[in-house]
mmCIF file of C-alpha atoms in Angstrom:
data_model
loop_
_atom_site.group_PDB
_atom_site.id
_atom_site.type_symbol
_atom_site.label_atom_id
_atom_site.label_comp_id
_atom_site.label_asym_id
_atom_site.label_seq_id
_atom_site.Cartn_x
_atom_site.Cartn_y
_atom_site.Cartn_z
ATOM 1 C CA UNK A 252 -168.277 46.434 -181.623
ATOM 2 C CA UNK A 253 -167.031 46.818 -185.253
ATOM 3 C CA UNK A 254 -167.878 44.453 -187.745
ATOM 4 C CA UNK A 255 -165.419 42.486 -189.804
ATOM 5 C CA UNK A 256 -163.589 45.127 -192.095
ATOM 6 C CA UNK A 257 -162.212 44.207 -195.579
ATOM 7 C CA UNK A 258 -160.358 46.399 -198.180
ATOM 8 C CA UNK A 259 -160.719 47.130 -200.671
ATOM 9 C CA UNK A 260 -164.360 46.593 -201.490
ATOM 10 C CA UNK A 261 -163.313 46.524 -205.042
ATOM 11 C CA UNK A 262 -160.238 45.363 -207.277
ATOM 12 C CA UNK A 263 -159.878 45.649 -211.026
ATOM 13 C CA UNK A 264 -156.601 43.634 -212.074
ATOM 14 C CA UNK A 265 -155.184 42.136 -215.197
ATOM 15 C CA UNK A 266 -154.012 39.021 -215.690
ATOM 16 C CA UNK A 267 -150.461 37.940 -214.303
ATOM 17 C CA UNK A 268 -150.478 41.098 -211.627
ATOM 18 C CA UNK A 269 -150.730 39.683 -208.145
ATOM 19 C CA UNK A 270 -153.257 41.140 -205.410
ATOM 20 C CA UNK A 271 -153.306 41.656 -201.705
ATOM 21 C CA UNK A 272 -156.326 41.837 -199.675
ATOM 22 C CA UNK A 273 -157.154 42.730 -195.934
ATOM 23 C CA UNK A 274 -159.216 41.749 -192.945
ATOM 24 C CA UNK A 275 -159.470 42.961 -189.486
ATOM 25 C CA UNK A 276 -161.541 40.913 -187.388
ATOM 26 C CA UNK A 277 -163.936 41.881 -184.863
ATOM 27 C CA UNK A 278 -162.203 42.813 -181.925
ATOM 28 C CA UNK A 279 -161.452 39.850 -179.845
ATOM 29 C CA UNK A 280 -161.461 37.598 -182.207
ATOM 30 C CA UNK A 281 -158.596 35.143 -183.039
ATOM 31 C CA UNK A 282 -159.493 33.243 -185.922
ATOM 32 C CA UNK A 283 -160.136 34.343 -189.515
ATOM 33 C CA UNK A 284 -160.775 32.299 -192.548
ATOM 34 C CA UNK A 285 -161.295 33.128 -196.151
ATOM 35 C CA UNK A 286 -163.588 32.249 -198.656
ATOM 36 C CA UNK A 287 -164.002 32.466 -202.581
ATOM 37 C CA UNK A 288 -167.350 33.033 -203.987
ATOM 38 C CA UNK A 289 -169.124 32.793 -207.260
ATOM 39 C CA UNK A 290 -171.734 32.271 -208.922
ATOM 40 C CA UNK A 291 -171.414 28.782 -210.013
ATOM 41 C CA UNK A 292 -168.965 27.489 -207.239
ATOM 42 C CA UNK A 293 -170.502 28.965 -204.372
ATOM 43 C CA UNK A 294 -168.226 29.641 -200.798
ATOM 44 C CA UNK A 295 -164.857 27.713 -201.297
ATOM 45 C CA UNK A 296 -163.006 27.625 -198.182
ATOM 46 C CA UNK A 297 -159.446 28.946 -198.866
ATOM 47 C CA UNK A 298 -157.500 28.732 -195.219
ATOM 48 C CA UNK A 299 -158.100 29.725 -191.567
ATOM 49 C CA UNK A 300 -155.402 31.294 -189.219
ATOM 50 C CA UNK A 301 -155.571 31.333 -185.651
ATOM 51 C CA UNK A 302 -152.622 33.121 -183.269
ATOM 52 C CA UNK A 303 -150.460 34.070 -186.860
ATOM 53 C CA UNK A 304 -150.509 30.186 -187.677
ATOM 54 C CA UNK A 305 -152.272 28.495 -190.882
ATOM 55 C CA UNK A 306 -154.455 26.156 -188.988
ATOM 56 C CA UNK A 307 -156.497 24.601 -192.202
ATOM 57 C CA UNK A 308 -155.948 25.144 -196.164
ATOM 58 C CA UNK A 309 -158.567 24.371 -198.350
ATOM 59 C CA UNK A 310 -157.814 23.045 -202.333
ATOM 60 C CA UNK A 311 -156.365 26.020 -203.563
ATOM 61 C CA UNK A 312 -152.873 26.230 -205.859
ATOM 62 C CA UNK A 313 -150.112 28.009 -204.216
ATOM 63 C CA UNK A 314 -150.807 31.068 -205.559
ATOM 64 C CA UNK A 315 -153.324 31.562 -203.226
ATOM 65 C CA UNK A 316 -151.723 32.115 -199.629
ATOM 66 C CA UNK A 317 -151.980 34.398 -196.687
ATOM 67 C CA UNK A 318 -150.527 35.757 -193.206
ATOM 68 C CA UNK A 319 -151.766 36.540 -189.710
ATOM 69 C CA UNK A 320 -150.665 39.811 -187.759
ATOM 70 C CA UNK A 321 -150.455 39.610 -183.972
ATOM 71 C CA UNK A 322 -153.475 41.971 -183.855
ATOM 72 C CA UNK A 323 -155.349 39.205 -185.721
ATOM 73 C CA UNK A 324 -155.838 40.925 -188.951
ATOM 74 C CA UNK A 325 -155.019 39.043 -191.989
ATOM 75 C CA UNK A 326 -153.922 39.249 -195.202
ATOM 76 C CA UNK A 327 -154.718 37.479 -198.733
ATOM 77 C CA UNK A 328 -152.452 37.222 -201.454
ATOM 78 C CA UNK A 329 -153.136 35.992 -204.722
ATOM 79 C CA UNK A 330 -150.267 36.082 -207.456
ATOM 80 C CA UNK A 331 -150.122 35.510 -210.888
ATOM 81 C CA UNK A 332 -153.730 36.116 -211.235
ATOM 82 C CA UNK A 333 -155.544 34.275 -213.951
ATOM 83 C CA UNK A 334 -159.392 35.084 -215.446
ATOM 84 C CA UNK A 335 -160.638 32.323 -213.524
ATOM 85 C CA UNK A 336 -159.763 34.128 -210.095
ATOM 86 C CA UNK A 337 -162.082 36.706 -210.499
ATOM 87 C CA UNK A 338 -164.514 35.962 -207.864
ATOM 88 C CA UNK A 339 -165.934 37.847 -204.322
ATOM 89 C CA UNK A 340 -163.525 36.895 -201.663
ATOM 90 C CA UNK A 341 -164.971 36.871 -197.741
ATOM 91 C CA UNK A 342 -163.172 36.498 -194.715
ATOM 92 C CA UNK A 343 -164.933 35.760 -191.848
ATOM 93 C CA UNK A 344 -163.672 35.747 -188.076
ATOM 94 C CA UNK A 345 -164.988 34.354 -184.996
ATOM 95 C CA UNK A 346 -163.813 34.646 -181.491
ATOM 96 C CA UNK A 347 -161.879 30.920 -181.183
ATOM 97 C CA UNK A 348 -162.408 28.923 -184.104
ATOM 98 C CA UNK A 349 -163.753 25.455 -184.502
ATOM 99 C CA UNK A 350 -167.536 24.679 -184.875
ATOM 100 C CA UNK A 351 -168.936 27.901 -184.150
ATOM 101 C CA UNK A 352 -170.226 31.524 -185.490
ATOM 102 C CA UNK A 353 -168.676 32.708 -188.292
ATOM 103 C CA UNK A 354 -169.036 36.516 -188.861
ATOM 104 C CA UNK A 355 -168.585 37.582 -192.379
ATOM 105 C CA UNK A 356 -167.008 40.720 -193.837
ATOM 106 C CA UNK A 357 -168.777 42.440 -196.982
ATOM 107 C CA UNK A 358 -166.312 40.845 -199.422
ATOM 108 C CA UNK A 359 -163.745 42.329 -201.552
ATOM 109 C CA UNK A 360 -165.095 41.924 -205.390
ATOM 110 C CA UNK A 361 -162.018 41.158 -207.619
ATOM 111 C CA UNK A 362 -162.010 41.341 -211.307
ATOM 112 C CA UNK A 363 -159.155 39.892 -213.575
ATOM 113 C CA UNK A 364 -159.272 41.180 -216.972
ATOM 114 C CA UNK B 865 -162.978 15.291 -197.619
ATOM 115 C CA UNK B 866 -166.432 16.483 -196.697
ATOM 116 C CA UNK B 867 -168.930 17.096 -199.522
ATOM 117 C CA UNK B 868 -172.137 19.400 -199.274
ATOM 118 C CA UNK B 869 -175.045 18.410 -201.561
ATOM 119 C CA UNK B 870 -177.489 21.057 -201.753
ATOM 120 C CA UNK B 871 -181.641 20.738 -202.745
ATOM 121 C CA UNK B 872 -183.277 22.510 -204.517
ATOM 122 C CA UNK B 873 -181.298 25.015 -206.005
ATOM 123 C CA UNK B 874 -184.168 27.513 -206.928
ATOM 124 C CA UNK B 875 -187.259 27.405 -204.862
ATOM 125 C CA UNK B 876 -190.088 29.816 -205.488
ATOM 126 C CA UNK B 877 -193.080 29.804 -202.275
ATOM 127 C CA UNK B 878 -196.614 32.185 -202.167
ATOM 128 C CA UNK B 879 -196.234 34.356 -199.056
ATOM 129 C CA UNK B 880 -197.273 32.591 -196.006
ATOM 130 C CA UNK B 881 -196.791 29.095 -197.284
ATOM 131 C CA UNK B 882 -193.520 26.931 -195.960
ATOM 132 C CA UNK B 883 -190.173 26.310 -197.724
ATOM 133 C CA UNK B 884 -187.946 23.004 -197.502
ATOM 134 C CA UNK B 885 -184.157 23.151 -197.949
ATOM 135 C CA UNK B 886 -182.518 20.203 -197.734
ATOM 136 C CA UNK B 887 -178.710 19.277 -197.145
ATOM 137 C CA UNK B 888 -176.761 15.786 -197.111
ATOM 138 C CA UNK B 889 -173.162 15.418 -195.880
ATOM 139 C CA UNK B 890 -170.646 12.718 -196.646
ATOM 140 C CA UNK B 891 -168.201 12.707 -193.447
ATOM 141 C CA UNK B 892 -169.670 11.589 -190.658
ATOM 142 C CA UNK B 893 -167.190 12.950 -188.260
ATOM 143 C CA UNK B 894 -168.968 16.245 -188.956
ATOM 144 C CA UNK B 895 -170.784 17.508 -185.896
ATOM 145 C CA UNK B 896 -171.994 21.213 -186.652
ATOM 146 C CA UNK B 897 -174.479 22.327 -189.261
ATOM 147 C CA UNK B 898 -175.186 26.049 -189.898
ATOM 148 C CA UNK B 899 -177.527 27.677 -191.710
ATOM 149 C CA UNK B 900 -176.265 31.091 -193.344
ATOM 150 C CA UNK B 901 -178.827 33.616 -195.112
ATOM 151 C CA UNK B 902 -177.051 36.114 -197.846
ATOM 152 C CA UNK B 903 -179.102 38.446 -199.328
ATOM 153 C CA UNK B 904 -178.680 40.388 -202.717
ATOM 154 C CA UNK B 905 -175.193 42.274 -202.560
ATOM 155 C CA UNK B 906 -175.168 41.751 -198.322
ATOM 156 C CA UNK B 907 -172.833 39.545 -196.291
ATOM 157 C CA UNK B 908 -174.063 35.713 -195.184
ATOM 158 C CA UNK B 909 -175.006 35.904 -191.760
ATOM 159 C CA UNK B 910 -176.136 33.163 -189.793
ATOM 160 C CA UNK B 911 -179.608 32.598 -189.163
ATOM 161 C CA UNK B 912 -179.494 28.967 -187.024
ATOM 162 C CA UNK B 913 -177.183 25.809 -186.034
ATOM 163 C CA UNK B 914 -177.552 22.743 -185.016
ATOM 164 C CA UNK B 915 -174.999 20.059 -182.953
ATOM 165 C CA UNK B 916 -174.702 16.272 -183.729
ATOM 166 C CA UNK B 917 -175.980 16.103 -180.074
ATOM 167 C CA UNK B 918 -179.374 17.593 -181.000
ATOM 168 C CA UNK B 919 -182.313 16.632 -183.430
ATOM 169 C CA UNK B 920 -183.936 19.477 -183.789
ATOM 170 C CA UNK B 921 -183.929 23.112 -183.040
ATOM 171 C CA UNK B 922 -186.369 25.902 -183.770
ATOM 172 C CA UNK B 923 -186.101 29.609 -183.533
ATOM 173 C CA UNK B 924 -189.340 31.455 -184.247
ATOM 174 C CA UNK B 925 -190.369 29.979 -187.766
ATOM 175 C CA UNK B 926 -186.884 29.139 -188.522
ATOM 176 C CA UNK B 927 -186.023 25.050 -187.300
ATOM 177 C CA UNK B 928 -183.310 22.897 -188.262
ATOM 178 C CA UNK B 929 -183.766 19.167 -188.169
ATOM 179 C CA UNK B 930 -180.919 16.331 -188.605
ATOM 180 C CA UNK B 931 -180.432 13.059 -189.200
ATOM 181 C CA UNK B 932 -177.136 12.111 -188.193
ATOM 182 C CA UNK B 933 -177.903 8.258 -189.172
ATOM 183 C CA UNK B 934 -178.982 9.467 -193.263
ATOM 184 C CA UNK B 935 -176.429 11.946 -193.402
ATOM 185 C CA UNK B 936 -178.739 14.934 -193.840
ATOM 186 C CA UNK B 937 -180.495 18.216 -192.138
ATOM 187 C CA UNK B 938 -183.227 20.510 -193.105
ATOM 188 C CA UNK B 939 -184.053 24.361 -193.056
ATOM 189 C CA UNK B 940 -188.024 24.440 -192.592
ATOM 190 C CA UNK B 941 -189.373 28.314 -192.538
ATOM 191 C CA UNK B 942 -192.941 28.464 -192.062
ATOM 192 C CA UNK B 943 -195.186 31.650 -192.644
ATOM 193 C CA UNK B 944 -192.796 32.904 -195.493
ATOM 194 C CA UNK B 945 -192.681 36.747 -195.369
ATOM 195 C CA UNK B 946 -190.494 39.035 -198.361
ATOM 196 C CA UNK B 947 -187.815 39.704 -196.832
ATOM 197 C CA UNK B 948 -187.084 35.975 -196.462
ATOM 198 C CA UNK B 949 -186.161 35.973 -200.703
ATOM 199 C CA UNK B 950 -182.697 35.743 -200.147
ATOM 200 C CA UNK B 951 -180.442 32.712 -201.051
ATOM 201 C CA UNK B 952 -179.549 30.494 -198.429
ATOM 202 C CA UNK B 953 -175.992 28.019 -197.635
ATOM 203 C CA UNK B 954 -175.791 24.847 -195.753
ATOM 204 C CA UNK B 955 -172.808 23.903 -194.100
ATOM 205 C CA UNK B 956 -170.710 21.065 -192.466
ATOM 206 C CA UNK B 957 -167.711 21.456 -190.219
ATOM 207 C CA UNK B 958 -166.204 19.537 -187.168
ATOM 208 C CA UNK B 959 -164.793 20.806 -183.822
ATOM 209 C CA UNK B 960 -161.512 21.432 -184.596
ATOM 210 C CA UNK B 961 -160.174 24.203 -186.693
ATOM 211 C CA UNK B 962 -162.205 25.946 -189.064
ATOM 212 C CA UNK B 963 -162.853 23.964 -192.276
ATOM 213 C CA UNK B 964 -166.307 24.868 -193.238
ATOM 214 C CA UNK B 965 -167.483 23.148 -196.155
ATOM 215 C CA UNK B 966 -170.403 24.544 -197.473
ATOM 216 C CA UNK B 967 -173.537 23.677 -200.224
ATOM 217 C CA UNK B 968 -174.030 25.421 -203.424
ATOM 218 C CA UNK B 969 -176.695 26.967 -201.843
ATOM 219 C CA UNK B 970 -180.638 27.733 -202.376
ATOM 220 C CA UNK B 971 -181.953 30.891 -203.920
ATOM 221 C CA UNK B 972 -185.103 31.658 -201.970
ATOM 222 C CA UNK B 973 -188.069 34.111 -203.754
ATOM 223 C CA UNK B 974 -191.177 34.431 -201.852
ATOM 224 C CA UNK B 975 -193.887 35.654 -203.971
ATOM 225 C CA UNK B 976 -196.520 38.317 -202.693
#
């Protein structure tokens, strides 16, 4: 099976532009959640979807919000993008959500200049 | 909400000795505890869990302990090798839904 797929690996933005970024799950899998990294903050949950619906939402502003397809891949959007977004953003998926295995994509690295 | 308190946040072991990573939670409707291993520029990937249900669990030299009454669970790797240097994230999550709350995490170097 294929891994969990994001794109792209890398973003260079400036500030105020908005940003969309993709996962496709591992095939099978219904749930996918997102999560901002950095150095100082470390994984900050950001929301989970399961079957196209926004099951959990972590403390993130509104800019920060995604979607579901019915083939389970999902999409993050962030607009308005300020300094302090620039970060390595994971989504992970795992076959049903809930307390189990989460398999991680390779991040997308986004930098807000 | 659920908070993840992470110790030590450096931790630097001679090859073949043990390291200690220790974790406390604050909710104690949490019931899962993974351990997740990211090394430099790779993708976290778990390396063990553990259930409320269960004390301990051990896979190879890689165990898990928790203490569901204190609030807190351990990584213990014995016989450090390399390719263990990596940095390593606690986290705490309940059945439903996929809320993951994870620790600041532990930046592992085993020394040859």
């Amino acid at each position: 099976k294929a891994g969990v797929t994001q794109t792209p690996r890398y973003l260079i933005k400036t500030r105020g532009q908005q940003v969309t970024l993709s996962c496709s799950p591992i095939s099978g899998h219904r749930s996918v959640s997102w999560y901002q990294q950095t150095p100082g903050q470390g994984l900050q949950f950001l929301f989970e979807y399961f079957s196209e619906t926004q099951r959990n939402k972590g403390n993130f502003p509104g800019r920060f919000s995604g979607r579901q397809f019915s083939n389970s891949r999902s999409e993050m959007n962030v607009s308005t993008l300020e300094l302090g977004d620039s970060a390595l953003y994971l989504c992970a998926s795992s076959q049903s959500g809930g307390a189990e295995k989460l398999f991680f994509g390779s991040g997308t690295q986004l930098s807000v200049l | 909400g659920e908070n993840v308190e992470q110790h030590p946040s450096t931790l630097s072991v001679q090859e073949g000795d043990s390291a200690v990573i220790k974790c406390t939670y604050s909710d104690s409707a949490s019931n899962y505890f993974p351990w997740y291993k990211q090394e430099l520029g790779k993708r976290p990937q778990l390396i063990i869990d553990i259930r409320s249900n269960v004390g301990e669990k051990k896979d190879q030299r890689i165990a898990v302990t928790l203490n569901k009454t204190a609030k807190h669970f351990s990584l213990h790797i014995t016989e450090t090798q390399p390719e263990d240097s990596a940095v390593y994230f606690c986290a705490a999550s309940m059945d439903y839904g996929q809320n993951f709350v994870f620790g600041p995490g532990t930046r592992l170097s085993v020394l040859p």
